[in-house]
Amino acid sequence: MITKTHKTLVKSVTLMALFCSMLVNAQGLPKAPTDQDFYDNGDPLSAKVKLGEFLFFDKILSGNQNISCATCHHSLTDTGDGLSLPVGEGGQGLGINRDNGTGDSAVHARVPRNAPPVFNLGAREFQTMFYDGRLQVSAEHPSGFISPAGDDLPAGLDNVLAAQAMFPVTSGEEMAGQAGENPQADASAAGDFPAIWAHITQKLRAIPEYVDLFKAAYPDQVNSADDIDYVLAANAIAAFEAKVWRFDNSPFHRFLRGEKNAMSRSAKFGMEIFYGRKRANCVSCHSGPFQTDHEFHAIAMPQIGPGKGDNQDGYADGFDDFGRERVTGNPGDRFAFRTPTLSNVALTAPYGHAGAYNTLEAMLRHHLDPVHSLNNYDKTQAVLPSRADLDAEDFTLMNDDPRRQAIAEANELGARQFKDQHIHNLIDFLHALTDPAAMDIRRNTPSRVPSGLPVRD
């Protein structure tokens, strides 16, 4: 016997199926990624990937041998570090428990920008790296890339992710150290990129296990230690990141592949709000299968920490970060930053180029009225290990009305109102961008590295 309740339920399910079918065909909803959308589809346990894993976690790449790539992009902290701004060379510990170090070896300043997650950066659509886009694919350059190293960037890099791996080791604050502490730091202070990469290469050549690993990873290129160079190291790091941290089986991606029940009803409504051009219209910037247009936008994000040393007229100190303008030289690009991917976004707080917002809800509400949010920023949500001299600088710009107003004036987003329920729907959709396999990536942490340096801080 078919009851009235049963008929109502069938009608509801049918309408939801129709609703989802309309969404799949709606303009702006992307296609699900496939193997062809990523770089190498080879074996995740290959010799090249294993070499890259060791290099990624090995502090031998740093000037003072006290920090690795993984320190700020760890498998135990969702390929980020959980902090608003990273604690670079000289710090101690991992994740939100990392401190500023002690004595003469302590950090000199906070790293000025948030450590971005590394999820899905092996997708071919990612052609630009860093918040200001200072590294980009370019066929017009001998190396294949526009980069801070200019013509000093060597050829032979596999992709833009490999090119990105060339640069953290060149930063004094991130991995090289301060001038006078070691040869890598001295070369960094002099802006001598080739000398930095050559110095690291010599360290790797001196470790027999690394020589064997490079031979296994590059059997046609490496016959002896003398054949190793930092380009090969960067290519291996990129192979590790691209292969191991590919996560494209989120409920949203499964929904795009036709699994209609992959997302909750609330997440589906959140998706409709996200992609609805007459509603939130998030898709105007967060497009594609990984929710980024790879462009640069000014949305009045709070500026905390030391900034990049840019100076507004009339100021002697440099707590500003001009964003994309630093690359283009165009004042119209001031305070614009690259649209972040939203892959596994629920795992990657804090958010923003300076890590200003510590929850998804706070980040979403900022988008509803960026200027009001900027001017009423809650400083308590910044996740920064305390030290008196650093604390005194963290909100220099935010406490300066004219400088904060300059950020507000560059804002591109208008104010809008949303019901709390719609915010919750959007949050549910953003959680549906999390691949369940990304929720526990402890397996990507080696217990040791060939240098013999400690893996755990």
PDB file of N, CA and C in Angstrom, residues 148-204:
ATOM      1  N   PRO A 148      61.760  34.822  -9.968  1.00  0.00           N
ATOM      2  CA  PRO A 148      62.643  35.785  -9.302  1.00  0.00           C
ATOM      3  C   PRO A 148      64.105  35.626  -9.688  1.00  0.00           C
ATOM      4  N   ALA A 149      64.485  34.451 -10.205  1.00  0.00           N
ATOM      5  CA  ALA A 149      65.882  34.221 -10.585  1.00  0.00           C
ATOM      6  C   ALA A 149      66.193  34.706 -11.994  1.00  0.00           C
ATOM      7  N   GLY A 150      65.178  35.121 -12.742  1.00  0.00           N
ATOM      8  CA  GLY A 150      65.421  35.603 -14.101  1.00  0.00           C
ATOM      9  C   GLY A 150      66.144  34.564 -14.950  1.00  0.00           C
ATOM     10  N   ASP A 151      67.169  34.999 -15.638  1.00  0.00           N
ATOM     11  CA  ASP A 151      67.925  34.100 -16.518  1.00  0.00           C
ATOM     12  C   ASP A 151      68.799  33.114 -15.752  1.00  0.00           C
ATOM     13  N   ASP A 152      68.911  33.288 -14.433  1.00  0.00           N
ATOM     14  CA  ASP A 152      69.699  32.347 -13.638  1.00  0.00           C
ATOM     15  C   ASP A 152      68.953  31.043 -13.367  1.00  0.00           C
ATOM     16  N   LEU A 153      67.650  31.022 -13.611  1.00  0.00           N
ATOM     17  CA  LEU A 153      66.916  29.778 -13.404  1.00  0.00           C
ATOM     18  C   LEU A 153      67.307  28.790 -14.499  1.00  0.00           C
ATOM     19  N   PRO A 154      67.829  27.623 -14.133  1.00  0.00           N
ATOM     20  CA  PRO A 154      68.323  26.688 -15.142  1.00  0.00           C
ATOM     21  C   PRO A 154      67.201  26.002 -15.910  1.00  0.00           C
ATOM     22  N   ALA A 155      67.532  25.478 -17.057  1.00  0.00           N
ATOM     23  CA  ALA A 155      66.596  24.691 -17.848  1.00  0.00           C
ATOM     24  C   ALA A 155      66.496  23.283 -17.267  1.00  0.00           C
ATOM     25  N   GLY A 156      65.513  22.528 -17.740  1.00  0.00           N
ATOM     26  CA  GLY A 156      65.389  21.128 -17.351  1.00  0.00           C
ATOM     27  C   GLY A 156      64.374  20.845 -16.266  1.00  0.00           C
ATOM     28  N   LEU A 157      63.678  21.874 -15.795  1.00  0.00           N
ATOM     29  CA  LEU A 157      62.671  21.667 -14.764  1.00  0.00           C
ATOM     30  C   LEU A 157      61.422  21.042 -15.381  1.00  0.00           C
ATOM     31  N   ASP A 158      60.859  20.048 -14.707  1.00  0.00           N
ATOM     32  CA  ASP A 158      59.750  19.284 -15.271  1.00  0.00           C
ATOM     33  C   ASP A 158      58.488  20.099 -15.448  1.00  0.00           C
ATOM     34  N   ASN A 159      58.214  20.997 -14.525  1.00  0.00           N
ATOM     35  CA  ASN A 159      56.962  21.750 -14.522  1.00  0.00           C
ATOM     36  C   ASN A 159      57.071  22.893 -13.522  1.00  0.00           C
ATOM     37  N   VAL A 160      55.996  23.675 -13.394  1.00  0.00           N
ATOM     38  CA  VAL A 160      56.050  24.841 -12.522  1.00  0.00           C
ATOM     39  C   VAL A 160      56.158  24.452 -11.049  1.00  0.00           C
ATOM     40  N   LEU A 161      55.671  23.267 -10.691  1.00  0.00           N
ATOM     41  CA  LEU A 161      55.800  22.805  -9.310  1.00  0.00           C
ATOM     42  C   LEU A 161      57.263  22.521  -8.980  1.00  0.00           C
ATOM     43  N   ALA A 162      57.994  21.987  -9.955  1.00  0.00           N
ATOM     44  CA  ALA A 162      59.434  21.773  -9.767  1.00  0.00           C
ATOM     45  C   ALA A 162      60.155  23.112  -9.686  1.00  0.00           C
ATOM     46  N   ALA A 163      59.755  24.060 -10.516  1.00  0.00           N
ATOM     47  CA  ALA A 163      60.369  25.392 -10.465  1.00  0.00           C
ATOM     48  C   ALA A 163      60.138  26.036  -9.105  1.00  0.00           C
ATOM     49  N   GLN A 164      58.957  25.835  -8.537  1.00  0.00           N
ATOM     50  CA  GLN A 164      58.669  26.393  -7.216  1.00  0.00           C
ATOM     51  C   GLN A 164      59.618  25.826  -6.166  1.00  0.00           C
ATOM     52  N   ALA A 165      59.966  24.554  -6.294  1.00  0.00           N
ATOM     53  CA  ALA A 165      60.836  23.909  -5.309  1.00  0.00           C
ATOM     54  C   ALA A 165      62.253  24.472  -5.316  1.00  0.00           C
ATOM     55  N   MET A 166      62.579  25.285  -6.315  1.00  0.00           N
ATOM     56  CA  MET A 166      63.905  25.896  -6.381  1.00  0.00           C
ATOM     57  C   MET A 166      64.050  27.063  -5.400  1.00  0.00           C
ATOM     58  N   PHE A 167      62.941  27.624  -4.903  1.00  0.00           N
ATOM     59  CA  PHE A 167      63.039  28.932  -4.269  1.00  0.00           C
ATOM     60  C   PHE A 167      62.989  28.997  -2.744  1.00  0.00           C
ATOM     61  N   PRO A 168      62.251  28.168  -2.027  1.00  0.00           N
ATOM     62  CA  PRO A 168      62.311  28.284  -0.558  1.00  0.00           C
ATOM     63  C   PRO A 168      63.726  28.169   0.004  1.00  0.00           C
ATOM     64  N   VAL A 169      64.576  27.382  -0.643  1.00  0.00           N
ATOM     65  CA  VAL A 169      65.954  27.214  -0.154  1.00  0.00           C
ATOM     66  C   VAL A 169      66.785  28.474  -0.351  1.00  0.00           C
ATOM     67  N   THR A 170      66.282  29.424  -1.141  1.00  0.00           N
ATOM     68  CA  THR A 170      67.034  30.660  -1.406  1.00  0.00           C
ATOM     69  C   THR A 170      66.648  31.789  -0.456  1.00  0.00           C
ATOM     70  N   SER A 171      65.633  31.577   0.366  1.00  0.00           N
ATOM     71  CA  SER A 171      65.141  32.626   1.265  1.00  0.00           C
ATOM     72  C   SER A 171      65.824  32.538   2.620  1.00  0.00           C
ATOM     73  N   GLY A 172      66.391  33.648   3.057  1.00  0.00           N
ATOM     74  CA  GLY A 172      67.039  33.677   4.363  1.00  0.00           C
ATOM     75  C   GLY A 172      66.087  33.363   5.485  1.00  0.00           C
ATOM     76  N   GLU A 173      64.872  33.905   5.441  1.00  0.00           N
ATOM     77  CA  GLU A 173      63.897  33.691   6.500  1.00  0.00           C
ATOM     78  C   GLU A 173      63.328  32.283   6.468  1.00  0.00           C
ATOM     79  N   GLU A 174      63.219  31.709   5.276  1.00  0.00           N
ATOM     80  CA  GLU A 174      62.578  30.399   5.168  1.00  0.00           C
ATOM     81  C   GLU A 174      63.556  29.255   5.427  1.00  0.00           C
ATOM     82  N   MET A 175      64.650  29.177   4.649  1.00  0.00           N
ATOM     83  CA  MET A 175      65.509  28.009   4.775  1.00  0.00           C
ATOM     84  C   MET A 175      67.009  28.305   4.753  1.00  0.00           C
ATOM     85  N   ALA A 176      67.423  29.404   4.190  1.00  0.00           N
ATOM     86  CA  ALA A 176      68.864  29.639   4.003  1.00  0.00           C
ATOM     87  C   ALA A 176      69.570  30.088   5.270  1.00  0.00           C
ATOM     88  N   GLY A 177      68.906  30.925   6.083  1.00  0.00           N
ATOM     89  CA  GLY A 177      69.565  31.484   7.254  1.00  0.00           C
ATOM     90  C   GLY A 177      70.075  32.893   6.981  1.00  0.00           C
ATOM     91  N   GLN A 178      70.700  33.480   7.981  1.00  0.00           N
ATOM     92  CA  GLN A 178      71.152  34.863   7.889  1.00  0.00           C
ATOM     93  C   GLN A 178      72.618  34.941   7.458  1.00  0.00           C
ATOM     94  N   ALA A 179      72.956  36.014   6.775  1.00  0.00           N
ATOM     95  CA  ALA A 179      74.330  36.209   6.304  1.00  0.00           C
ATOM     96  C   ALA A 179      75.313  36.046   7.452  1.00  0.00           C
ATOM     97  N   GLY A 180      76.402  35.310   7.178  1.00  0.00           N
ATOM     98  CA  GLY A 180      77.423  35.054   8.179  1.00  0.00           C
ATOM     99  C   GLY A 180      77.247  33.727   8.895  1.00  0.00           C
ATOM    100  N   GLU A 181      76.070  33.114   8.735  1.00  0.00           N
ATOM    101  CA  GLU A 181      75.817  31.855   9.438  1.00  0.00           C
ATOM    102  C   GLU A 181      76.299  30.630   8.660  1.00  0.00           C
ATOM    103  N   ASN A 182      76.251  30.702   7.323  1.00  0.00           N
ATOM    104  CA  ASN A 182      76.638  29.562   6.490  1.00  0.00           C
ATOM    105  C   ASN A 182      76.755  30.033   5.043  1.00  0.00           C
ATOM    106  N   PRO A 183      77.417  29.283   4.175  1.00  0.00           N
ATOM    107  CA  PRO A 183      77.608  29.715   2.784  1.00  0.00           C
ATOM    108  C   PRO A 183      76.284  29.891   2.023  1.00  0.00           C
ATOM    109  N   GLN A 184      75.305  29.068   2.325  1.00  0.00           N
ATOM    110  CA  GLN A 184      74.004  29.186   1.663  1.00  0.00           C
ATOM    111  C   GLN A 184      73.343  30.519   2.004  1.00  0.00           C
ATOM    112  N   ALA A 185      73.454  30.915   3.273  1.00  0.00           N
ATOM    113  CA  ALA A 185      72.899  32.192   3.710  1.00  0.00           C
ATOM    114  C   ALA A 185      73.651  33.361   3.089  1.00  0.00           C
ATOM    115  N   ASP A 186      74.954  33.247   2.985  1.00  0.00           N
ATOM    116  CA  ASP A 186      75.746  34.316   2.377  1.00  0.00           C
ATOM    117  C   ASP A 186      75.361  34.507   0.913  1.00  0.00           C
ATOM    118  N   ALA A 187      75.174  33.386   0.201  1.00  0.00           N
ATOM    119  CA  ALA A 187      74.769  33.482  -1.195  1.00  0.00           C
ATOM    120  C   ALA A 187      73.364  34.056  -1.312  1.00  0.00           C
ATOM    121  N   SER A 188      72.499  33.710  -0.360  1.00  0.00           N
ATOM    122  CA  SER A 188      71.139  34.254  -0.346  1.00  0.00           C
ATOM    123  C   SER A 188      71.165  35.766  -0.160  1.00  0.00           C
ATOM    124  N   ALA A 189      71.958  36.222   0.792  1.00  0.00           N
ATOM    125  CA  ALA A 189      72.051  37.664   1.050  1.00  0.00           C
ATOM    126  C   ALA A 189      72.583  38.417  -0.162  1.00  0.00           C
ATOM    127  N   ALA A 190      73.427  37.745  -0.954  1.00  0.00           N
ATOM    128  CA  ALA A 190      73.991  38.366  -2.157  1.00  0.00           C
ATOM    129  C   ALA A 190      73.085  38.215  -3.370  1.00  0.00           C
ATOM    130  N   GLY A 191      71.986  37.471  -3.222  1.00  0.00           N
ATOM    131  CA  GLY A 191      71.093  37.239  -4.352  1.00  0.00           C
ATOM    132  C   GLY A 191      71.695  36.338  -5.412  1.00  0.00           C
ATOM    133  N   ASP A 192      72.626  35.491  -5.017  1.00  0.00           N
ATOM    134  CA  ASP A 192      73.328  34.614  -5.956  1.00  0.00           C
ATOM    135  C   ASP A 192      72.642  33.248  -5.984  1.00  0.00           C
ATOM    136  N   PHE A 193      71.615  33.127  -6.815  1.00  0.00           N
ATOM    137  CA  PHE A 193      70.841  31.891  -6.877  1.00  0.00           C
ATOM    138  C   PHE A 193      71.689  30.689  -7.293  1.00  0.00           C
ATOM    139  N   PRO A 194      72.489  30.783  -8.354  1.00  0.00           N
ATOM    140  CA  PRO A 194      73.280  29.606  -8.749  1.00  0.00           C
ATOM    141  C   PRO A 194      74.194  29.109  -7.632  1.00  0.00           C
ATOM    142  N   ALA A 195      74.775  30.026  -6.852  1.00  0.00           N
ATOM    143  CA  ALA A 195      75.657  29.610  -5.758  1.00  0.00           C
ATOM    144  C   ALA A 195      74.887  28.856  -4.683  1.00  0.00           C
ATOM    145  N   ILE A 196      73.655  29.267  -4.421  1.00  0.00           N
ATOM    146  CA  ILE A 196      72.833  28.569  -3.427  1.00  0.00           C
ATOM    147  C   ILE A 196      72.580  27.137  -3.880  1.00  0.00           C
ATOM    148  N   TRP A 197      72.125  26.984  -5.125  1.00  0.00           N
ATOM    149  CA  TRP A 197      71.795  25.647  -5.622  1.00  0.00           C
ATOM    150  C   TRP A 197      73.043  24.772  -5.719  1.00  0.00           C
ATOM    151  N   ALA A 198      74.173  25.376  -6.073  1.00  0.00           N
ATOM    152  CA  ALA A 198      75.425  24.609  -6.158  1.00  0.00           C
ATOM    153  C   ALA A 198      75.858  24.131  -4.780  1.00  0.00           C
ATOM    154  N   HIS A 199      75.683  24.969  -3.774  1.00  0.00           N
ATOM    155  CA  HIS A 199      76.075  24.590  -2.418  1.00  0.00           C
ATOM    156  C   HIS A 199      75.237  23.415  -1.925  1.00  0.00           C
ATOM    157  N   ILE A 200      73.935  23.448  -2.161  1.00  0.00           N
ATOM    158  CA  ILE A 200      73.076  22.334  -1.740  1.00  0.00           C
ATOM    159  C   ILE A 200      73.451  21.068  -2.496  1.00  0.00           C
ATOM    160  N   THR A 201      73.727  21.224  -3.774  1.00  0.00           N
ATOM    161  CA  THR A 201      74.116  20.075  -4.595  1.00  0.00           C
ATOM    162  C   THR A 201      75.346  19.385  -4.019  1.00  0.00           C
ATOM    163  N   GLN A 202      76.322  20.164  -3.596  1.00  0.00           N
ATOM    164  CA  GLN A 202      77.536  19.579  -3.018  1.00  0.00           C
ATOM    165  C   GLN A 202      77.220  18.785  -1.752  1.00  0.00           C
ATOM    166  N   LYS A 203      76.283  19.277  -0.963  1.00  0.00           N
ATOM    167  CA  LYS A 203      75.897  18.556   0.248  1.00  0.00           C
ATOM    168  C   LYS A 203      75.258  17.212  -0.105  1.00  0.00           C
ATOM    169  N   LEU A 204      74.426  17.204  -1.123  1.00  0.00           N
ATOM    170  CA  LEU A 204      73.756  15.967  -1.535  1.00  0.00           C
ATOM    171  C   LEU A 204      74.751  14.977  -2.140  1.00  0.00           C
TER     172      LEU A 204
END
